[in-house]
JSON list of C-alpha atoms in Angstrom, two decimals:
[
{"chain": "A", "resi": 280, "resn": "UNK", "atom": "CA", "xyz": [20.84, 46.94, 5.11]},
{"chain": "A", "resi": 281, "resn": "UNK", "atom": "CA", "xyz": [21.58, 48.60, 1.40]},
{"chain": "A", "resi": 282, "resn": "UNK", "atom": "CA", "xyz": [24.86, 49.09, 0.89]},
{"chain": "A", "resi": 283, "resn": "UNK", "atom": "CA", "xyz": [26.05, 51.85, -1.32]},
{"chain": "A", "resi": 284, "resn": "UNK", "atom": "CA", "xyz": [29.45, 53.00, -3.11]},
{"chain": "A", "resi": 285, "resn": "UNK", "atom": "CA", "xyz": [30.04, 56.26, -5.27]},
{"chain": "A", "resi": 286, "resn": "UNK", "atom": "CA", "xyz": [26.60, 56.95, -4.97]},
{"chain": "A", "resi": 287, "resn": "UNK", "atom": "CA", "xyz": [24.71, 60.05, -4.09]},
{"chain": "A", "resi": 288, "resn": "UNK", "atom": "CA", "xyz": [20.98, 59.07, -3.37]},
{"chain": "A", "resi": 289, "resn": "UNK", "atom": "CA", "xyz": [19.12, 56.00, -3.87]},
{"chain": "A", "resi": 290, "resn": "UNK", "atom": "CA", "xyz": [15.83, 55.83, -4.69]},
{"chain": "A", "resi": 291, "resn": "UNK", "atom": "CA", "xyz": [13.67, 52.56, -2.34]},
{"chain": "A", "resi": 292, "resn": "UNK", "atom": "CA", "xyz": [10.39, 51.39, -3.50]},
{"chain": "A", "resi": 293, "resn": "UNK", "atom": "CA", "xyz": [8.42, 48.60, -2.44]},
{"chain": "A", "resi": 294, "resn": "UNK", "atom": "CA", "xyz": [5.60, 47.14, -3.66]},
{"chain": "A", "resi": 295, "resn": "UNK", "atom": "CA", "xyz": [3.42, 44.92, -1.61]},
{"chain": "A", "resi": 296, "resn": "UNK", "atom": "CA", "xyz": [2.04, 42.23, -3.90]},
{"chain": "A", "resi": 297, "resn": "UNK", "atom": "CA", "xyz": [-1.54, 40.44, -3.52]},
{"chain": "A", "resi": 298, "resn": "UNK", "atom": "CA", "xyz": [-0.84, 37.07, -2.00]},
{"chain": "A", "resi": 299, "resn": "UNK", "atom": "CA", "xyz": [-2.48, 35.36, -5.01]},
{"chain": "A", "resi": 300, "resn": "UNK", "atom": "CA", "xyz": [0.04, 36.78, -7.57]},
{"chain": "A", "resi": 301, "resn": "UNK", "atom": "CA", "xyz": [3.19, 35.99, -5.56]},
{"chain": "A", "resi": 302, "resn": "UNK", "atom": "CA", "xyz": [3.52, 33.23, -8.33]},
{"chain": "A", "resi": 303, "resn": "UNK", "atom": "CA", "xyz": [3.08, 35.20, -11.19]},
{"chain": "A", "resi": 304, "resn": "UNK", "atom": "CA", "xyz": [5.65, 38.10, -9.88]},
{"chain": "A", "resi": 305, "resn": "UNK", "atom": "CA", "xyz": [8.24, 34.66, -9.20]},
{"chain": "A", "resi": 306, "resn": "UNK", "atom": "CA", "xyz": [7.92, 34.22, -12.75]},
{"chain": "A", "resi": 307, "resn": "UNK", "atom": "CA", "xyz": [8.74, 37.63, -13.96]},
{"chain": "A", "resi": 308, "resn": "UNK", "atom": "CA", "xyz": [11.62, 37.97, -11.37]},
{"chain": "A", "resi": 309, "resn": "UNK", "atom": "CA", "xyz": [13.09, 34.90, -13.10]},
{"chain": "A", "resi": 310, "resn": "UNK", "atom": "CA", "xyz": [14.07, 36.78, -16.04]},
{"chain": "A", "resi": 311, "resn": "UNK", "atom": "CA", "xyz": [15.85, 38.44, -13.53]},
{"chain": "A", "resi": 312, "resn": "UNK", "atom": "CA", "xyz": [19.14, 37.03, -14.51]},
{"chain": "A", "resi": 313, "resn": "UNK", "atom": "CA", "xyz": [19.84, 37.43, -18.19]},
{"chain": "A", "resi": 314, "resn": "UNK", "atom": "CA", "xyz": [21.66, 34.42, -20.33]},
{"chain": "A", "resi": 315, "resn": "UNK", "atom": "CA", "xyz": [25.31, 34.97, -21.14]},
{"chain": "A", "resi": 316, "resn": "UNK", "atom": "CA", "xyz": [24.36, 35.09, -25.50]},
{"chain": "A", "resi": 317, "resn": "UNK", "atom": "CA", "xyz": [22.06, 38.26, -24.01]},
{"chain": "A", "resi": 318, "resn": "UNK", "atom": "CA", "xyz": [24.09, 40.27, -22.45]},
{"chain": "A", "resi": 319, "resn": "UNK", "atom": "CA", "xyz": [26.59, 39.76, -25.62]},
{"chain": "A", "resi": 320, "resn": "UNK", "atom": "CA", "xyz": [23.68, 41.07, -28.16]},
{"chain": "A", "resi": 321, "resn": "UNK", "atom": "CA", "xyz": [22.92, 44.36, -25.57]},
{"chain": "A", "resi": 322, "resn": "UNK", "atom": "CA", "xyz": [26.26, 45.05, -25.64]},
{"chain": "A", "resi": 323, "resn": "UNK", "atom": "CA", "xyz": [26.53, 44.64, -21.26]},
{"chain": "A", "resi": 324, "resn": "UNK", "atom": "CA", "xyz": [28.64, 41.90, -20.91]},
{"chain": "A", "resi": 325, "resn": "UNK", "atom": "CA", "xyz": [29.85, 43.04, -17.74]},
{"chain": "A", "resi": 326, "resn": "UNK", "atom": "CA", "xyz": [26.44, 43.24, -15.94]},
{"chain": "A", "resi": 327, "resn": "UNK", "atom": "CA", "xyz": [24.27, 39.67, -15.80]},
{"chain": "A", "resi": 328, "resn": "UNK", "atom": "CA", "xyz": [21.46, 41.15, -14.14]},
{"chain": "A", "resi": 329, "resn": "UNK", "atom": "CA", "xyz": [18.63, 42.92, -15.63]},
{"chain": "A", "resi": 330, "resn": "UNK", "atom": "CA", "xyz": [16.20, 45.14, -13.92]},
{"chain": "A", "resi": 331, "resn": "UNK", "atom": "CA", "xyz": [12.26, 43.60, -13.62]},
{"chain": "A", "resi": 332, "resn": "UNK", "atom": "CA", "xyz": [9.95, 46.74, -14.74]},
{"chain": "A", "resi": 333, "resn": "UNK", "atom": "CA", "xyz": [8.60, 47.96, -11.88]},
{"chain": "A", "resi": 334, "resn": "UNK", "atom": "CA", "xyz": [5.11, 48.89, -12.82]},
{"chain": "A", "resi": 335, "resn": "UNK", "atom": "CA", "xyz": [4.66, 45.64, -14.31]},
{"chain": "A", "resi": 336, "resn": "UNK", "atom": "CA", "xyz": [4.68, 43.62, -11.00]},
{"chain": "A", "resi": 337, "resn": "UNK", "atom": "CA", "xyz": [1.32, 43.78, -9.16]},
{"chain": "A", "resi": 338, "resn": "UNK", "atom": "CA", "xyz": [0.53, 45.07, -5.99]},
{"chain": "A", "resi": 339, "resn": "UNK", "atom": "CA", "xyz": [0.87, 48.71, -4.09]},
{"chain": "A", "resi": 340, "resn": "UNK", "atom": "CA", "xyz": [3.40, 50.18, -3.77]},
{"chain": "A", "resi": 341, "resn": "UNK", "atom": "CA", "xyz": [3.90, 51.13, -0.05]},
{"chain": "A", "resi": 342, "resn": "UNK", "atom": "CA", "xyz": [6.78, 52.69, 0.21]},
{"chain": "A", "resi": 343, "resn": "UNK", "atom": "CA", "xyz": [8.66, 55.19, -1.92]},
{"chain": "A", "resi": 344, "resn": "UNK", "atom": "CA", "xyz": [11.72, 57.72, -0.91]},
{"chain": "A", "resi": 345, "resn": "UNK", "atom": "CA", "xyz": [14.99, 59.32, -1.65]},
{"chain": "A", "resi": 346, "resn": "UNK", "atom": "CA", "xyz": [17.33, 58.46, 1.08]},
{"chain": "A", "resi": 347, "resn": "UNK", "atom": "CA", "xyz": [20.66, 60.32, 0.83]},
{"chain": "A", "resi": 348, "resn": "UNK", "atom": "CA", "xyz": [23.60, 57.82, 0.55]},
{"chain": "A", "resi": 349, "resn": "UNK", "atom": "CA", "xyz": [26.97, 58.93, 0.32]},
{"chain": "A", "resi": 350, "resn": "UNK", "atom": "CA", "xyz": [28.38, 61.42, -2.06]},
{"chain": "A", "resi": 351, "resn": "UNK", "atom": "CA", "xyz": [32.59, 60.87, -0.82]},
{"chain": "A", "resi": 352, "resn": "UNK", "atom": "CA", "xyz": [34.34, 58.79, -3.98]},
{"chain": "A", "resi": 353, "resn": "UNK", "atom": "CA", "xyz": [34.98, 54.86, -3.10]},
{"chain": "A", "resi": 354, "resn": "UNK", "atom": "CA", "xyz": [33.56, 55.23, -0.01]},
{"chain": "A", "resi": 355, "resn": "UNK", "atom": "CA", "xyz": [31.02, 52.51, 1.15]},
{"chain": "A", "resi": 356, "resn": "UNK", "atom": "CA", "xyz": [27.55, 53.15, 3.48]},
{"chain": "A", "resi": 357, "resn": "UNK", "atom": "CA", "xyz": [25.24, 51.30, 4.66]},
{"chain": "A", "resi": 358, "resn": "UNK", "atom": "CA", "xyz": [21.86, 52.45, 4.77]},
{"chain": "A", "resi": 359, "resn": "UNK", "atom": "CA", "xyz": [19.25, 50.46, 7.64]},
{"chain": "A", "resi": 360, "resn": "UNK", "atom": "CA", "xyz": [16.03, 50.06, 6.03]},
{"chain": "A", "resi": 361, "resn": "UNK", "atom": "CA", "xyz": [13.43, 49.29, 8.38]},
{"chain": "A", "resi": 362, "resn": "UNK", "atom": "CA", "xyz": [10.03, 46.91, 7.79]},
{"chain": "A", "resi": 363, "resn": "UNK", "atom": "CA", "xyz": [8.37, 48.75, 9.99]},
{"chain": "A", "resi": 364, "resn": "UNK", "atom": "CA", "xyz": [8.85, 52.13, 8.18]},
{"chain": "A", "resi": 365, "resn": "UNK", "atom": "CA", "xyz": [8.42, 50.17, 4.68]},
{"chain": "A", "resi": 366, "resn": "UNK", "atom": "CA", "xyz": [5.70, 48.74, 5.34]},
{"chain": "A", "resi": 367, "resn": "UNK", "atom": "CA", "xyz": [4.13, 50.83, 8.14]},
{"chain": "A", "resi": 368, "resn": "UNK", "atom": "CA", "xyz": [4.12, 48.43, 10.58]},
{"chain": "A", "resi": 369, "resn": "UNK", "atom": "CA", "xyz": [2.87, 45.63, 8.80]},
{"chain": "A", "resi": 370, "resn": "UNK", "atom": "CA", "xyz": [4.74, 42.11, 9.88]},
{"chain": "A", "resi": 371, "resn": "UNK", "atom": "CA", "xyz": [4.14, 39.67, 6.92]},
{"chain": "A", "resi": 372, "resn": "UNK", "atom": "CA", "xyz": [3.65, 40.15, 3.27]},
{"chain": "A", "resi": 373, "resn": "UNK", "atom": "CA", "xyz": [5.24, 39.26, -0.19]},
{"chain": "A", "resi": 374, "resn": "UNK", "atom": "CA", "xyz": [7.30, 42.72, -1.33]},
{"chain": "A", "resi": 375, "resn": "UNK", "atom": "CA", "xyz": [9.42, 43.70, -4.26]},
{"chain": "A", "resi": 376, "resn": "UNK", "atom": "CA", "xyz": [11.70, 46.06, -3.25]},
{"chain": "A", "resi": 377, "resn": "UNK", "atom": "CA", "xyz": [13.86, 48.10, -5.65]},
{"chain": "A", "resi": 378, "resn": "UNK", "atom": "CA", "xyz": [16.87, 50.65, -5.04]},
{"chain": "A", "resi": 379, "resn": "UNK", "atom": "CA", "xyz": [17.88, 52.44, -8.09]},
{"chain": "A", "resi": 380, "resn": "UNK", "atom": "CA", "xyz": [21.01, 55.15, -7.89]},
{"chain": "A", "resi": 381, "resn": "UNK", "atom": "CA", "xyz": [19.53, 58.58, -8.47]},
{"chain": "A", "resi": 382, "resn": "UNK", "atom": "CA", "xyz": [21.06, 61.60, -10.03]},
{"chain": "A", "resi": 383, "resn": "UNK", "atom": "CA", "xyz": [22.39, 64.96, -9.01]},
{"chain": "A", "resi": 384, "resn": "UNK", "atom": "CA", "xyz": [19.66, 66.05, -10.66]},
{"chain": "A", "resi": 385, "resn": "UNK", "atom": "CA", "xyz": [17.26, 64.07, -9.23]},
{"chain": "A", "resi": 386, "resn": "UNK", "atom": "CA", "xyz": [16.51, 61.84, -12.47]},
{"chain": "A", "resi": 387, "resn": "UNK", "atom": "CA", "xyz": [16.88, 58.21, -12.54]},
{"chain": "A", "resi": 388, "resn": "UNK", "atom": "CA", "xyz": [20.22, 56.88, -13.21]},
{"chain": "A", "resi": 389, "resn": "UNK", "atom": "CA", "xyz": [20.71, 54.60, -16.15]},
{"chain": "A", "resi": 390, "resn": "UNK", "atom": "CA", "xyz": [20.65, 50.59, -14.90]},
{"chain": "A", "resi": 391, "resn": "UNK", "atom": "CA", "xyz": [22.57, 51.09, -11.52]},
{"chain": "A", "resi": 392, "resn": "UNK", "atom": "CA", "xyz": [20.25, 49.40, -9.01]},
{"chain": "A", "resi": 393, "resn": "UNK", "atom": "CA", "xyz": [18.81, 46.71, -7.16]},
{"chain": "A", "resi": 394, "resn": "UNK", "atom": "CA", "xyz": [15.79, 44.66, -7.09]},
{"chain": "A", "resi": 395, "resn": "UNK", "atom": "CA", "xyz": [14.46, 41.50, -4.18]},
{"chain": "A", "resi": 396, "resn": "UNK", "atom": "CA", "xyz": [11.05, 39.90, -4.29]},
{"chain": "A", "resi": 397, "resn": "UNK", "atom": "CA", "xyz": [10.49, 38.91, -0.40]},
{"chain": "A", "resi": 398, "resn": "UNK", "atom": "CA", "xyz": [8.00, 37.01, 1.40]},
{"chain": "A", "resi": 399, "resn": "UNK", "atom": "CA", "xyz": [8.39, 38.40, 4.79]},
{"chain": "A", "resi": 400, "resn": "UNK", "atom": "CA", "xyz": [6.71, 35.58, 6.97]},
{"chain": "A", "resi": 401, "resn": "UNK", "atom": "CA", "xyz": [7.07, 33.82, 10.51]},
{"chain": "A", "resi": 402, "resn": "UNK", "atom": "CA", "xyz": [5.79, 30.88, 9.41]},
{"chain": "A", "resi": 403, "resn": "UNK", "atom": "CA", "xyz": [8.34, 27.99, 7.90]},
{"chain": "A", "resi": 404, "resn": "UNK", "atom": "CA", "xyz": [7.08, 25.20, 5.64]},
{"chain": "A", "resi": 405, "resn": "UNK", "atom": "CA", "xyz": [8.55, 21.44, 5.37]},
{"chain": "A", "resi": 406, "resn": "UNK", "atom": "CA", "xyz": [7.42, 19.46, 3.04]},
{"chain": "A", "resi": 407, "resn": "UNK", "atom": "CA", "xyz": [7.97, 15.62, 1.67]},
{"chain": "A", "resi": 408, "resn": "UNK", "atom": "CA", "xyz": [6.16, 14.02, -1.63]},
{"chain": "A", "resi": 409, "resn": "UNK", "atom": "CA", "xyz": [5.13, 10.42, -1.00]},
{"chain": "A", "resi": 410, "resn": "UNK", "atom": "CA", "xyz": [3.70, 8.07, -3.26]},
{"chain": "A", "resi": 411, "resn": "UNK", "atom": "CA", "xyz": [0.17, 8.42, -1.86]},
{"chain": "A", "resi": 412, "resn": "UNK", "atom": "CA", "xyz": [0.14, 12.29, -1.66]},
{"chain": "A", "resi": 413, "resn": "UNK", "atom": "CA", "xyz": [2.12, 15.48, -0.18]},
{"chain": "A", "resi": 414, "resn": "UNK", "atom": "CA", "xyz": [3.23, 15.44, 3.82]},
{"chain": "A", "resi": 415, "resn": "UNK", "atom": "CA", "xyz": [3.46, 19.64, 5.30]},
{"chain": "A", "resi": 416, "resn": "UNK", "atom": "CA", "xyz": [4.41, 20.52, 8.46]},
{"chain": "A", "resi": 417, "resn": "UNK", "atom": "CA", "xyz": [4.15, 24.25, 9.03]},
{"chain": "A", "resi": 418, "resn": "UNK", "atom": "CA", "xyz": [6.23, 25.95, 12.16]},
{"chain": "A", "resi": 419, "resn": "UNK", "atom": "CA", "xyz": [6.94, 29.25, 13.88]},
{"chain": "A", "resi": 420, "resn": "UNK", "atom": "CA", "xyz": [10.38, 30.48, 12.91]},
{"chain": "A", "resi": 421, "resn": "UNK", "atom": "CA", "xyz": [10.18, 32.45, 16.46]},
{"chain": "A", "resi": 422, "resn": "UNK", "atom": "CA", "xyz": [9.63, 29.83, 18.54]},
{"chain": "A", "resi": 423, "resn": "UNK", "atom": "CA", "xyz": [10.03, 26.98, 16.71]},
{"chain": "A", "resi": 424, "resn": "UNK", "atom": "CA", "xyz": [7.30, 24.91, 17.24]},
{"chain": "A", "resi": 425, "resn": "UNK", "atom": "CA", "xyz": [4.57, 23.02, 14.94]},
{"chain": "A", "resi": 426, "resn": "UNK", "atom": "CA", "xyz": [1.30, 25.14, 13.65]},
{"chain": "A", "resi": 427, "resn": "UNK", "atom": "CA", "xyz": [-1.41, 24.27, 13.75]},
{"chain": "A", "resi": 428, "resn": "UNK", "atom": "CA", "xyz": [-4.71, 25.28, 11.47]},
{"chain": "A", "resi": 429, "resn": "UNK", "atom": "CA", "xyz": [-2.16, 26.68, 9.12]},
{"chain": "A", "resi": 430, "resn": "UNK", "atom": "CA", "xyz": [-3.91, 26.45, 5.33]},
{"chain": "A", "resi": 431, "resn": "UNK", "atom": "CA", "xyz": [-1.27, 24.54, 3.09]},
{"chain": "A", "resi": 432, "resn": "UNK", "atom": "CA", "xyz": [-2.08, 24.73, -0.52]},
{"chain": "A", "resi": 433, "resn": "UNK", "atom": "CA", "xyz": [-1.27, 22.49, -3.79]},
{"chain": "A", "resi": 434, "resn": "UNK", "atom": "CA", "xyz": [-1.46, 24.72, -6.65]},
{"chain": "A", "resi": 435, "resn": "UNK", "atom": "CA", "xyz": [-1.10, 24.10, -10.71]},
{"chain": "A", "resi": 436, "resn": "UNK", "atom": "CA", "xyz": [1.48, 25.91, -12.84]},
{"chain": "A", "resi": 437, "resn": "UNK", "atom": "CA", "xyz": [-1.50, 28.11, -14.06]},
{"chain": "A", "resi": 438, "resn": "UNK", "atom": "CA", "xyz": [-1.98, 29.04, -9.95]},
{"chain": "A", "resi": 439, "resn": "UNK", "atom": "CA", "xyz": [-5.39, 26.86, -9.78]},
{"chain": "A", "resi": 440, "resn": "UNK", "atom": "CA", "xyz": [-5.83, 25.25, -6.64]},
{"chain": "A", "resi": 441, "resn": "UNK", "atom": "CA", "xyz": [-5.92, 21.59, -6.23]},
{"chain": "A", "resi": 442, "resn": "UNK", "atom": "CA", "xyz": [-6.08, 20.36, -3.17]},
{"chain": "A", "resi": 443, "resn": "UNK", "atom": "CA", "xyz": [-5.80, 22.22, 0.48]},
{"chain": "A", "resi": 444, "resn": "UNK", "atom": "CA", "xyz": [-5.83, 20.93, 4.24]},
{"chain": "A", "resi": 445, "resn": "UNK", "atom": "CA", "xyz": [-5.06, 22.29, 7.32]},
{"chain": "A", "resi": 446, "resn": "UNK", "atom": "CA", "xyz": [-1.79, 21.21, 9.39]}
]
C-alpha cells in the first residue's frame, strides 16, 4: 500500500535491478538519509531524507504510471500496488520503487516523494561466522523449511566473489 495526503496523482516507477548490482544500488540508497549539518547547509531542515536519482540506479525500469490519488484537502488514501501488475507477474527480483507527487499540470512536483530498494524473495538466509569459516542455512519463507542446492555467496566490498557452496 502507498499512502497519500493532499495529493492529486502520484507518479510509481520501478526499476528492476540486475542481481549483480544489488550491492552497488545498497550503496547509493545509503545516502538516502542525509546528515543533520546537510540538511542545515540546503536550507531543509525539516525533511532528513533525500531522493536517490533515479536514472542513476541500474536496471529496467518495469513499471511506470500515473495513478490518481486523492485531490479532497487532509484527506488520506491508500493506493494497493500490486507485484504482479509491477512487475508483470514476475515473483522475485531486487526493485527500486519510487512515488513522486505529480502536478495539476502533470509536471513533477518539487521533492515530495518516496523511494524503497526491495529484494522481493521467498527464500530466507541465516547465517553464523565461526572461527574456521561462515555457517548458511537457506529456507522457504512459505513453508518454512531448509533449501537445499541454494547458491550462498561470500563476496568482497568491491562485489568480487570469494568463496561459494551450495546449502
Amino acid at each position: 500500500p502507498l499512502l497519500t495526503v493532499n495529493v492529486p496523482r502520484v507518479r510509481v516507477r520501478a526499476k528492476l535491478l540486475p542481481p549483480q548490482t544489488a550491492i552497488h544500488a545498497l550503496r547509493g540508497y545509503g545516502s538516502y538519509f542525509a546528515a543533520g549539518n546537510e540538511r542545515r547547509e540546503n536550507d531543509n531542515g525539516n525533511e532528513p531524507y533525500r531522493p536517490v536519482d533515479y536514472n542513476m540506479v541500474p536496471g529496467r525500469t518495469v513499471f511506470d504510471e500515473q495513478l490518481a490519488a486523492e485531490s479532497a484537502p487532509d484527506t488520506a488514501k491508500t493506493l494497493d500496488l500490486s507485484w504482479d501488475r509491477m512487475l508483470a507477474g514476475r515473483r522475485t527480483g531486487v526493485v527500486f520503487l519510487e512515488a513522486e507527487r505529480v502536478n495539476g499540470d502533470g509536471e513533477r512536483a518539487q521533492v515530495l516523494g518516496t523511494q524503497a530498494l526491495i529484494q522481493l524473495t521467498d527464500l530466507g538466509l541465516v547465517w553464523k561466522r565461526a572461527r574456521n569459516g561462515v555457517d548458511v542455512f537457506a529456507f522457504s519463507h512459505s513453508t518454512g523449511q531448509p533449501v537445499s542446492g541454494a547458491a550462498a555467496r561470500l563476496l568482497s566490498d568491491e562485489n568480487e566473489p570469494l568463496q561459494e557452496a551450495l546449502t
